[in-house]
PDB file of C-alpha atoms and ligand atoms in Angstrom:
ATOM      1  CA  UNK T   1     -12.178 -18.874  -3.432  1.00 61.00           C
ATOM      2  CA  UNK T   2     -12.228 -15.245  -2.329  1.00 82.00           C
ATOM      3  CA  UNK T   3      -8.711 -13.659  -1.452  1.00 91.00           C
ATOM      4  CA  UNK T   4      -7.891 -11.850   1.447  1.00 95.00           C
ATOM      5  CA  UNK T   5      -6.984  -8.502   1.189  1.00 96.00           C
ATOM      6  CA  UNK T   6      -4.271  -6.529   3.705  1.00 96.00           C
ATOM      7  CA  UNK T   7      -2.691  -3.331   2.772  1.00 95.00           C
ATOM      8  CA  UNK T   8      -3.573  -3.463  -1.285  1.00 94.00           C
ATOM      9  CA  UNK T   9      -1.993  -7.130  -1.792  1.00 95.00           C
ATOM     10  CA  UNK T  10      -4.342 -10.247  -2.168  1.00 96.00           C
ATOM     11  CA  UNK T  11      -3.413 -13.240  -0.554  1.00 97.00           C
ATOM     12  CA  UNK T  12      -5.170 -16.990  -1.597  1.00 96.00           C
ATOM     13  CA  UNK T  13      -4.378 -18.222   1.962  1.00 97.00           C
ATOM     14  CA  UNK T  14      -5.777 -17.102   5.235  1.00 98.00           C
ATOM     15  CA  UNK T  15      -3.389 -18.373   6.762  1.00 98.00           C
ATOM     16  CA  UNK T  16      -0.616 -16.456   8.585  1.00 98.00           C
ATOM     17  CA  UNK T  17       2.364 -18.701  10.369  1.00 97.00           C
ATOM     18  CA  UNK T  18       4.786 -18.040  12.587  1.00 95.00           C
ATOM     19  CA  UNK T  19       8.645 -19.189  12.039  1.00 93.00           C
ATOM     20  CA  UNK T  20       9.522 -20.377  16.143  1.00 90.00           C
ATOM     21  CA  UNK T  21       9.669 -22.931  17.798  1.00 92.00           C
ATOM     22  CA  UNK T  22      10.610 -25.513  15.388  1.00 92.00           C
ATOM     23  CA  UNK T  23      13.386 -28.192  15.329  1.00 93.00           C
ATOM     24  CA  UNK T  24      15.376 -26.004  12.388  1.00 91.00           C
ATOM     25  CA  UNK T  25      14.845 -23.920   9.415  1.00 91.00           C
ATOM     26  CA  UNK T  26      13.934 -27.142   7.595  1.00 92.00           C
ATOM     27  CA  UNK T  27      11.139 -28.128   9.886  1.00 94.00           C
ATOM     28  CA  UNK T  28       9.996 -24.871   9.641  1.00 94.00           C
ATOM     29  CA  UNK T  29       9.967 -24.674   5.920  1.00 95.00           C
ATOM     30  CA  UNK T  30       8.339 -27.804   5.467  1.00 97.00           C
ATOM     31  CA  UNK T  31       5.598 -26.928   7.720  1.00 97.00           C
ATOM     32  CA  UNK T  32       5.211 -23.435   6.584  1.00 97.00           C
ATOM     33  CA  UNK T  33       5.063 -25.567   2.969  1.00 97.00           C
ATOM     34  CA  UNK T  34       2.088 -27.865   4.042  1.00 98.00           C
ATOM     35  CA  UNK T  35       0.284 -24.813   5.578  1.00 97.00           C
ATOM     36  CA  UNK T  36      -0.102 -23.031   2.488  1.00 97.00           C
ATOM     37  CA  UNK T  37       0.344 -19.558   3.859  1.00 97.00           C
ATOM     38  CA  UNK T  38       1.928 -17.490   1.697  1.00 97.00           C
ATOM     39  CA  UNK T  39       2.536 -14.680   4.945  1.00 97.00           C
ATOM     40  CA  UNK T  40       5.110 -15.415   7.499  1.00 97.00           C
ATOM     41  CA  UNK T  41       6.020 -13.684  10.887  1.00 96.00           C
ATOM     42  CA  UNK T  42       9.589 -13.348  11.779  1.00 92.00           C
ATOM     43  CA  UNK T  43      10.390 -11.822  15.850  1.00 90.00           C
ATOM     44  CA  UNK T  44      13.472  -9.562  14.772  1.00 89.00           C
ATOM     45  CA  UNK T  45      14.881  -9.917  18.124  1.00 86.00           C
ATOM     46  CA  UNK T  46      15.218 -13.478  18.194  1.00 84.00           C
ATOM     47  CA  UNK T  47      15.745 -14.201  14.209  1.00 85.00           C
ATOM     48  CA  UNK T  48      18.483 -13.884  12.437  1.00 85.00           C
ATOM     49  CA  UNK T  49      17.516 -12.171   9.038  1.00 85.00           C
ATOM     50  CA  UNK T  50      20.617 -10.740   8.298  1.00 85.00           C
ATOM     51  CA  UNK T  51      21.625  -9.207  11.348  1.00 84.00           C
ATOM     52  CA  UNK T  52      24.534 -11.838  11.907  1.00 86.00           C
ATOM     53  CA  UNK T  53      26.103 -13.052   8.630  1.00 87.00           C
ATOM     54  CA  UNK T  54      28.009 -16.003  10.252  1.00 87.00           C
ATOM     55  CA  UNK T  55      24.701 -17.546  11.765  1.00 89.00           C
ATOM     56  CA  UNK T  56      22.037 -19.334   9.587  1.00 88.00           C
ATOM     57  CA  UNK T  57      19.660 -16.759   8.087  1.00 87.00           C
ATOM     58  CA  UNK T  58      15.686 -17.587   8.037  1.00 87.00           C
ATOM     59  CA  UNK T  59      15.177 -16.036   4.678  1.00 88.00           C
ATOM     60  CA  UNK T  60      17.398 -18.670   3.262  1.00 87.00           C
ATOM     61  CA  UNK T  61      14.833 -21.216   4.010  1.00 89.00           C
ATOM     62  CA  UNK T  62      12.176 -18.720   3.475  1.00 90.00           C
ATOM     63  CA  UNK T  63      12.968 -16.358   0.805  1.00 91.00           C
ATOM     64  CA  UNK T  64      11.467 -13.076   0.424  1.00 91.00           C
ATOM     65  CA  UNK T  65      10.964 -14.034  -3.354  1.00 92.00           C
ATOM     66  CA  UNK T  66       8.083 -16.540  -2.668  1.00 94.00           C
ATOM     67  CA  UNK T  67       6.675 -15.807   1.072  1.00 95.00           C
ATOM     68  CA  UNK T  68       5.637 -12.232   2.103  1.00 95.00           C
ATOM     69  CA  UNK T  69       7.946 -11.644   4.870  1.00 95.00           C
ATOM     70  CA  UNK T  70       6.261 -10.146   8.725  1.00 96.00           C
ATOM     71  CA  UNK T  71       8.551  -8.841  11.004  1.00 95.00           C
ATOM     72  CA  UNK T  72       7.027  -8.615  14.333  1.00 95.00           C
ATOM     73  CA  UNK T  73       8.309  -7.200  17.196  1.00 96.00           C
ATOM     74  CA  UNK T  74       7.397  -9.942  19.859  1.00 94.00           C
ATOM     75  CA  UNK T  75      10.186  -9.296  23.116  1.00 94.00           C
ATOM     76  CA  UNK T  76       9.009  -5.726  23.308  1.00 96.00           C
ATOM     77  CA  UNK T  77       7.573  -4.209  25.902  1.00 97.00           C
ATOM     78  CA  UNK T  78       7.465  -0.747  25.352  1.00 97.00           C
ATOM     79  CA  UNK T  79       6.611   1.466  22.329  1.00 98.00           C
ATOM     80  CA  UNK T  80       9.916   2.726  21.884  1.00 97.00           C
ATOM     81  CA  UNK T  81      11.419  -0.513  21.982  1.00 97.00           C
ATOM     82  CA  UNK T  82       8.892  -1.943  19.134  1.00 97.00           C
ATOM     83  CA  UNK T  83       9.190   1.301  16.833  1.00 97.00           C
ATOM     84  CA  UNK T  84      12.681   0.910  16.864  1.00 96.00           C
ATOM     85  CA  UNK T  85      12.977  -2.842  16.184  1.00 95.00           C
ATOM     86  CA  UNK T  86      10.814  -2.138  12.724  1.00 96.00           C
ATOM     87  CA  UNK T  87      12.844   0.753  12.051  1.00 95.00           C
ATOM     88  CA  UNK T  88      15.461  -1.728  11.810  1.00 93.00           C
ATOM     89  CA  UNK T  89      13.375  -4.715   9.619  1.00 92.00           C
ATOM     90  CA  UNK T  90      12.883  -2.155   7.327  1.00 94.00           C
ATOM     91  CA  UNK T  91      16.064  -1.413   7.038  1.00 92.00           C
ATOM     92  CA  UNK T  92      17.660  -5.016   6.860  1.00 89.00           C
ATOM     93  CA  UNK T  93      14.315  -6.184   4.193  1.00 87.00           C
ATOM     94  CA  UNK T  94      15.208  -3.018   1.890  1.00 85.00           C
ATOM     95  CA  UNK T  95      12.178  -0.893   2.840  1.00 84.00           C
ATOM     96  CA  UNK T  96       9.432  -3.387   3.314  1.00 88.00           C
ATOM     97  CA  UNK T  97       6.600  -1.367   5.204  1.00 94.00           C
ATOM     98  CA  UNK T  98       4.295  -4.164   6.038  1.00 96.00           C
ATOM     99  CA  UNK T  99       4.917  -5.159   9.914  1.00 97.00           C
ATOM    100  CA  UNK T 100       3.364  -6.657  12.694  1.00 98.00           C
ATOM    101  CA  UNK T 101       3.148  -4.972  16.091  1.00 98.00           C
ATOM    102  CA  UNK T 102       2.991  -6.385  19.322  1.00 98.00           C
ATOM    103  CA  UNK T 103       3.756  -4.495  22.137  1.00 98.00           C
ATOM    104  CA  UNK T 104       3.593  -7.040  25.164  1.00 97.00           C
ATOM    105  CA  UNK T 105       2.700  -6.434  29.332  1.00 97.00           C
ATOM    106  CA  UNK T 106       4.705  -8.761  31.141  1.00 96.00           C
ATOM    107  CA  UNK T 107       6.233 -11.953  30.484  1.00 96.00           C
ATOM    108  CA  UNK T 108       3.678 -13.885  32.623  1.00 95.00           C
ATOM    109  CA  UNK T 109       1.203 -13.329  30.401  1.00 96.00           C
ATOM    110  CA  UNK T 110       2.367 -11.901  27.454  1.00 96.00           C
ATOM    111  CA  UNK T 111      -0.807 -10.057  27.236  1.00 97.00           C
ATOM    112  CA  UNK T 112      -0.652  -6.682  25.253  1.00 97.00           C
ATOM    113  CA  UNK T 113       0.174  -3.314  26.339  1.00 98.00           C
ATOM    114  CA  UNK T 114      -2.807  -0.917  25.042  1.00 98.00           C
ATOM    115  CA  UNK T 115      -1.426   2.170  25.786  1.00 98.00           C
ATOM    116  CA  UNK T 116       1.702   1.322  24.346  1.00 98.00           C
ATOM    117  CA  UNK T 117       0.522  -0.458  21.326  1.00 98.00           C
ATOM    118  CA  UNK T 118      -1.427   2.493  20.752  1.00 98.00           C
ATOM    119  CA  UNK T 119       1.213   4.829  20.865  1.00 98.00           C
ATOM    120  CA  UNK T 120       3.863   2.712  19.156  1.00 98.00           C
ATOM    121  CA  UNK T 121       1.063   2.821  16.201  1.00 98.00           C
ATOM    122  CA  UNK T 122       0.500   6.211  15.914  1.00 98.00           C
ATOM    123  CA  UNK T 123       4.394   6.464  15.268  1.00 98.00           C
ATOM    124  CA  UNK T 124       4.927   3.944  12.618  1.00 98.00           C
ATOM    125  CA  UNK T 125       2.055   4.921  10.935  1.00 98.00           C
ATOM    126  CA  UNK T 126       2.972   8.262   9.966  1.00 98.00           C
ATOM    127  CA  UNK T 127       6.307   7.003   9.394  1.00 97.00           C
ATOM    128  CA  UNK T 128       4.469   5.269   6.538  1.00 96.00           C
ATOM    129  CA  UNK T 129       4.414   1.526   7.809  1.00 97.00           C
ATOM    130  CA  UNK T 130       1.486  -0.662   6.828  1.00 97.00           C
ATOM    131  CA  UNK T 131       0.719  -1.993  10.914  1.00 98.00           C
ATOM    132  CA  UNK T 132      -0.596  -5.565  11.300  1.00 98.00           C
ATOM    133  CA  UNK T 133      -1.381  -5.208  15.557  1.00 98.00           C
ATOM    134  CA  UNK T 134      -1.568  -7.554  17.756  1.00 98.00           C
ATOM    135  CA  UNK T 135      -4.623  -6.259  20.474  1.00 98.00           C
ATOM    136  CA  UNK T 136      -6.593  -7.538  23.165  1.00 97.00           C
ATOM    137  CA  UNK T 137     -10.114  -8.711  22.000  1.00 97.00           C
ATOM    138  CA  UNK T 138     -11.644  -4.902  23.190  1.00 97.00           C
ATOM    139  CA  UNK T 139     -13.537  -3.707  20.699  1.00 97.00           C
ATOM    140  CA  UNK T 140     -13.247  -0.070  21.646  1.00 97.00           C
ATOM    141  CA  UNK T 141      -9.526  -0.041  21.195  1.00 97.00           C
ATOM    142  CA  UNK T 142      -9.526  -2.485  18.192  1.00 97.00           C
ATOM    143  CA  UNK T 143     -11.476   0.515  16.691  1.00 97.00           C
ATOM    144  CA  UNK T 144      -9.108   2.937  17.828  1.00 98.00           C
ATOM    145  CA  UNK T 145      -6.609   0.975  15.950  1.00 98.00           C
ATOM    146  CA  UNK T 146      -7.740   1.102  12.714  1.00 98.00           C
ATOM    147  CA  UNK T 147      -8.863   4.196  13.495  1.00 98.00           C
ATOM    148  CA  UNK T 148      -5.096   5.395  13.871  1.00 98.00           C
ATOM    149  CA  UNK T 149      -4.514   3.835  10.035  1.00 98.00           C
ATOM    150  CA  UNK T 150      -3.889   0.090  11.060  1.00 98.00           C
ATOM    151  CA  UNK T 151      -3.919  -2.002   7.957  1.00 98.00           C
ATOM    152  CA  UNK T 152      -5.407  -5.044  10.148  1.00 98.00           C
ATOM    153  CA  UNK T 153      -6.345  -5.787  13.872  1.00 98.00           C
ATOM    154  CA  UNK T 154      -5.258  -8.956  15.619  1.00 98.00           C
ATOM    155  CA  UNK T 155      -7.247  -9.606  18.349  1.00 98.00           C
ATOM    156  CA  UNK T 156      -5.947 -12.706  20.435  1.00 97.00           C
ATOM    157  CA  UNK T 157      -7.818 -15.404  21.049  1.00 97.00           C
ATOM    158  CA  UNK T 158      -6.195 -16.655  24.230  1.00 97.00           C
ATOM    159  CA  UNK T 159      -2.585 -16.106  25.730  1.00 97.00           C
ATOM    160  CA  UNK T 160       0.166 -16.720  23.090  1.00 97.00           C
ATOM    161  CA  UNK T 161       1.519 -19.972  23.516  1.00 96.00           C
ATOM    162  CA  UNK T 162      -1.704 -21.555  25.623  1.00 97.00           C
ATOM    163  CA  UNK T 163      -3.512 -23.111  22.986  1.00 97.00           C
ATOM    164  CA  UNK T 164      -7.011 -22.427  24.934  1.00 97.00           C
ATOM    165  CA  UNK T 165      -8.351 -21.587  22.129  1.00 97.00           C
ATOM    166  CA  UNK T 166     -10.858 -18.911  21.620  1.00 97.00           C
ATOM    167  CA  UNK T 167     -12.075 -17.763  25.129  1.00 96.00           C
ATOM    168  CA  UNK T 168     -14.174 -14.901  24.308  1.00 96.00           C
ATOM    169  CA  UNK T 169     -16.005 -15.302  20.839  1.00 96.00           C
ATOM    170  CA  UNK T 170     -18.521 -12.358  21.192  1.00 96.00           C
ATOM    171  CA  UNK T 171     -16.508  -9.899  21.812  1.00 96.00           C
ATOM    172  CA  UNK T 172     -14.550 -11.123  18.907  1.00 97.00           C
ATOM    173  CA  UNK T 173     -17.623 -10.885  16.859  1.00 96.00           C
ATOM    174  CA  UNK T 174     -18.168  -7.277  18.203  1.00 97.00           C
ATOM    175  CA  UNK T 175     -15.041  -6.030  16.821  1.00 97.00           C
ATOM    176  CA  UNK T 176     -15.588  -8.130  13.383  1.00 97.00           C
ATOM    177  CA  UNK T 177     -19.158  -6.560  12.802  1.00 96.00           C
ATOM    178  CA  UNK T 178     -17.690  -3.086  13.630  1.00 96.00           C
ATOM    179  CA  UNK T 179     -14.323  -3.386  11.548  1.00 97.00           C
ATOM    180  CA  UNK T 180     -13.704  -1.832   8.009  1.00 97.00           C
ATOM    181  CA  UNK T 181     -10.220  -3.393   8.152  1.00 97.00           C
ATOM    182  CA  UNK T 182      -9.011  -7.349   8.405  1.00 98.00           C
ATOM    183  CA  UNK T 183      -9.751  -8.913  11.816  1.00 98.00           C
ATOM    184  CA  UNK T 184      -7.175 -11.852  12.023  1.00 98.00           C
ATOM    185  CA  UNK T 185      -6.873 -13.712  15.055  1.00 98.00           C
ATOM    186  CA  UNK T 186      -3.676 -14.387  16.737  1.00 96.00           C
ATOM    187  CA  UNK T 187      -2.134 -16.219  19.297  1.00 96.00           C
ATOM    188  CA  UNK T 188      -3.915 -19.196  21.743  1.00 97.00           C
ATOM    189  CA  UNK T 189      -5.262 -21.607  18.443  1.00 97.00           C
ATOM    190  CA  UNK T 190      -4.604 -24.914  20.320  1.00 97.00           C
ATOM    191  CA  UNK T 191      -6.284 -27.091  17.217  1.00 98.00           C
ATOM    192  CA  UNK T 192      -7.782 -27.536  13.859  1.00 98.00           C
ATOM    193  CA  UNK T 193     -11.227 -26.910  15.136  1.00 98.00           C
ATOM    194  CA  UNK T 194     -10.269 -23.584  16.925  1.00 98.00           C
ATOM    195  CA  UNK T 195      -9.147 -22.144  13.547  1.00 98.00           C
ATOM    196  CA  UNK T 196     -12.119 -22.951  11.465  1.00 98.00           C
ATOM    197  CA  UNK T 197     -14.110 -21.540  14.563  1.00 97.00           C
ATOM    198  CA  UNK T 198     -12.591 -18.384  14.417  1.00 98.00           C
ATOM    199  CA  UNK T 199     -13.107 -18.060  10.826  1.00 98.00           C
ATOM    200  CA  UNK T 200     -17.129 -18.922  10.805  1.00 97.00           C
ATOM    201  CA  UNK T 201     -17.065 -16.469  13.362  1.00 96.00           C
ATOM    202  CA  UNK T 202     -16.200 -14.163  10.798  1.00 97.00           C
ATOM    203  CA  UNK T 203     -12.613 -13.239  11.421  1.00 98.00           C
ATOM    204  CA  UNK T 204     -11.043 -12.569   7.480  1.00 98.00           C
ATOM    205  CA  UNK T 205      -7.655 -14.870   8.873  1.00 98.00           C
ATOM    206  CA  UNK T 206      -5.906 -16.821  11.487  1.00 98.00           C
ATOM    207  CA  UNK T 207      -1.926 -16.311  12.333  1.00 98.00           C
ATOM    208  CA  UNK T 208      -0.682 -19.364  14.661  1.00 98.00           C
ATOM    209  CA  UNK T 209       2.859 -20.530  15.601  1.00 97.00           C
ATOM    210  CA  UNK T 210       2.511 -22.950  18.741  1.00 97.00           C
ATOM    211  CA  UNK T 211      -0.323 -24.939  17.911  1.00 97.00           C
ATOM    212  CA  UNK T 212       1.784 -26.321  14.526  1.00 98.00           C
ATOM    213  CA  UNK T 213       5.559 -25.822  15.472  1.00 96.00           C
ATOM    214  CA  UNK T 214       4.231 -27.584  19.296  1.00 97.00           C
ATOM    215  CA  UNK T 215       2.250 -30.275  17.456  1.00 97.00           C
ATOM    216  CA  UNK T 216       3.218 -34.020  17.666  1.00 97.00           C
ATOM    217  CA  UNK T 217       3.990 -33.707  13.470  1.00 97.00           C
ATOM    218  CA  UNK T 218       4.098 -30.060  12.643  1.00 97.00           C
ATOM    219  CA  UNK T 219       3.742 -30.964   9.079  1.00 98.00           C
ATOM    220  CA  UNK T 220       0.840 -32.476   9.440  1.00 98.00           C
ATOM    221  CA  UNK T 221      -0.879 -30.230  11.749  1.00 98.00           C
ATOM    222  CA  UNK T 222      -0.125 -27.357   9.338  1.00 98.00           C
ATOM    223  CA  UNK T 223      -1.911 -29.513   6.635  1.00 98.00           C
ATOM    224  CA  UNK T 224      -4.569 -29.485   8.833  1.00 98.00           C
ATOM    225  CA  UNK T 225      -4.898 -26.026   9.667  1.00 98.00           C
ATOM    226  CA  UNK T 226      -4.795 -24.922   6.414  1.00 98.00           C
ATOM    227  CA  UNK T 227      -7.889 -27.201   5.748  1.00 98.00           C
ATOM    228  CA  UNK T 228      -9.659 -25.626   8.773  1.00 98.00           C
ATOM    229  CA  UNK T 229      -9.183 -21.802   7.887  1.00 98.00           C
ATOM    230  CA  UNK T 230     -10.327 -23.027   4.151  1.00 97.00           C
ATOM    231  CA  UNK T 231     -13.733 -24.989   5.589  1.00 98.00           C
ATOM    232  CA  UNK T 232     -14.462 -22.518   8.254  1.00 98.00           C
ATOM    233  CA  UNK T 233     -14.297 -19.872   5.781  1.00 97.00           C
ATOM    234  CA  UNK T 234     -16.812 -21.845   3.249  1.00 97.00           C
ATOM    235  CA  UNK T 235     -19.354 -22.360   6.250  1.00 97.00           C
ATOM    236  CA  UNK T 236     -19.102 -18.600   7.544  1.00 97.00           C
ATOM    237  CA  UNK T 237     -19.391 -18.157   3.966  1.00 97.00           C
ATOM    238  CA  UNK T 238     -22.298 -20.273   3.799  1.00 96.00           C
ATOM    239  CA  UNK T 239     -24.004 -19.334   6.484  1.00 95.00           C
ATOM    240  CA  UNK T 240     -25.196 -21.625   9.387  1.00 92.00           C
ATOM    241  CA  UNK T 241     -28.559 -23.010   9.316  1.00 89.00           C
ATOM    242  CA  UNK T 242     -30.595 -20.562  10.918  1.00 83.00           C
ATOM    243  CA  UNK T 243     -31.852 -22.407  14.219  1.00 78.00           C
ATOM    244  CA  UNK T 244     -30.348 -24.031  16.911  1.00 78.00           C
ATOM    245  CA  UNK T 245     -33.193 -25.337  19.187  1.00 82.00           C
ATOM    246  CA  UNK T 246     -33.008 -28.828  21.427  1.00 84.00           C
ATOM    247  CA  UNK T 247     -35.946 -30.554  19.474  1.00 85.00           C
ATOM    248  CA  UNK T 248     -36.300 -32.629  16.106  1.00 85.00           C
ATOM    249  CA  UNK T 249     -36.878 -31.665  12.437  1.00 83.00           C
ATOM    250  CA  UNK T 250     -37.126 -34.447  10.646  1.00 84.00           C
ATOM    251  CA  UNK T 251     -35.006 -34.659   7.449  1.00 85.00           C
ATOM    252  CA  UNK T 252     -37.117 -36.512   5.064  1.00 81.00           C
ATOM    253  CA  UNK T 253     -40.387 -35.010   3.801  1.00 73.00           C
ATOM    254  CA  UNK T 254     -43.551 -35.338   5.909  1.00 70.00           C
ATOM    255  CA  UNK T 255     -46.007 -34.775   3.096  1.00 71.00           C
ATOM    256  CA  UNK T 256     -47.077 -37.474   0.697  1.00 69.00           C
ATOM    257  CA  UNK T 257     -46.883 -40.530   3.384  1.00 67.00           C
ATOM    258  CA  UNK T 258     -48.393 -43.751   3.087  1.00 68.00           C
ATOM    259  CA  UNK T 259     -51.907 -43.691   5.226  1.00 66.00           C
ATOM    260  CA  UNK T 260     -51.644 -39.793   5.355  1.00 58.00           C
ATOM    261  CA  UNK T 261     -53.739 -37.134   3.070  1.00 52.00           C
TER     262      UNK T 261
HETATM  263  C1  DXP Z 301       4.123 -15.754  16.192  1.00 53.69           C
HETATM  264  C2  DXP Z 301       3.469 -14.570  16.709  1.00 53.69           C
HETATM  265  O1  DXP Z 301       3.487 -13.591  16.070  1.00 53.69           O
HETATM  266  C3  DXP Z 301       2.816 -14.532  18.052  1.00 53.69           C
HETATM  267  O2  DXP Z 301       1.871 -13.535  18.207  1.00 53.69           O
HETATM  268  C4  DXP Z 301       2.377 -15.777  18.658  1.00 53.69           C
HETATM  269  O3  DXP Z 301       3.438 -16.649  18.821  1.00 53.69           O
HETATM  270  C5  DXP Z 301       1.219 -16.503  18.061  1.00 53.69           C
HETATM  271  O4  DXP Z 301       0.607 -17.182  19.100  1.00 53.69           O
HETATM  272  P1  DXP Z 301       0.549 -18.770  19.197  1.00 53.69           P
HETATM  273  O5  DXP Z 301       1.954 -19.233  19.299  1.00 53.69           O
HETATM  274  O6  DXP Z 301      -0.276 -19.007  20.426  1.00 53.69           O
HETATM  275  O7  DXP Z 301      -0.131 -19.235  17.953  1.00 53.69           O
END
């Protein structure tokens, strides 16, 4: 199968996973295990990752040695507080430049902050971080994004946490067909069939945390999602059959029949 390239590393899985929500580290590892994703997204301001030595760290249960490691900045609401919250991941993960950025509106929503996410990317950008961002599904300011250097856009699907699924697949296909840079989805996968729909729409990965950590058996849903980014990337792959028209075809030949010439 194809890899998935983001910021010069190859990845197998298309997978990306959040770490909340779960029971414990354990449940999350397990999960994260049966999802196959080999990325991981960590919110800094609710994880500890070494910022408190007497509390568990994450990166015990996930080390840096065998998962590539996401900070994101979910909890922020303004660019300032986002650039500074990566200043510190990079600090506390020796350096590591590769980040996620969400900058968020209100916590209603959850919906992103443009102008802020736009700003808060021009910054880390030219302080040399590779930006993973988190974006509504506009396809103007998606391309603004990686126009500002963004190593991948992350359109949502629906609100973070809803699992609604994807509400608005043309304009996600807008911003795919335009983009010279990975278009993952993020946030609002409620389901299997939600992931392998955003990937034959094209999108080059999924990142979901609610839709596993939430699920009856996480394990088992992240088995499953991991089998729907890998067959809805085979039939975009593929390519649908061309028509979609209410009438009949029949599948077995016509020509030849008994009684016919
Ligand atoms: C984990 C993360 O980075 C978020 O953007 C978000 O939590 C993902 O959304 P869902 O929880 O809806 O999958």
């Amino acid at each position: 199968m194809e890899q998935l390239t983001i910021a010069g590393k190859t990845y197998r899985s298309r997978l990306i996973v959040g770490t909340g929500k779960y029971k414990d580290f354990a449940e999350t590892r397990q999960a994260i295990d049966a999802s196959g994703a080999e990325m991981v997204t960590v919110a800094i301001r609710r994880t500890n990752i070494g910022q408190d030595p007497n509390q568990p760290n994450l990166l015990d249960a996930l080390p840096p040695s065998q998962f590539t490691i996401l900070p994101n900045t979910a909890g922020c609401y303004t660019a300032d507080e986002a650039v500074r919250t990566l200043r510190l991941a990079r600090e506390l993960l020796d350096g590591h430049a590769l980040v996620k950025l969400e900058v968020l509106g209100d916590p209603t929503t959850l919906f992103p902050n443009m102008p802020e996410t736009l700003k808060a990317a021009e910054v880390l950008v030219k302080e040399g971080f590779q930006v993973m961002v988190y974006c509504a599904d506009d396809p103007i300011q998606a391309k603004m994004l990686e126009e500002i250097g963004c190593a991948a856009v992350m359109p949502l699907a629906s609100l973070i946490g809803s699992g609604m699924g994807i509400l608005n697949p043309w304009n996600l296909r807008l911003i795919i067909d335009n983009a010279k840079v990975p278009v993952i989805v993020d946030a609002g996968v409620g389901t299997a069939s939600d992931a392998a729909i955003a990937m034959e729409l094209g999108c080059d990965g999924v990142l979901m945390n609610t839709a596993i950590a939430h699920a009856g058996n996480p394990v088992l849903m992240a088995s499953a999602m991991n089998k729907a980014v890998q067959a809805g990337r085979e039939a975009f792959l593929a390519g649908r059959m061309p028509r979609k028209l209410y009438s009949a075809d029949p599948s077995s030949p016509t020509t030849g029949l008994i009684g016919k010439n």
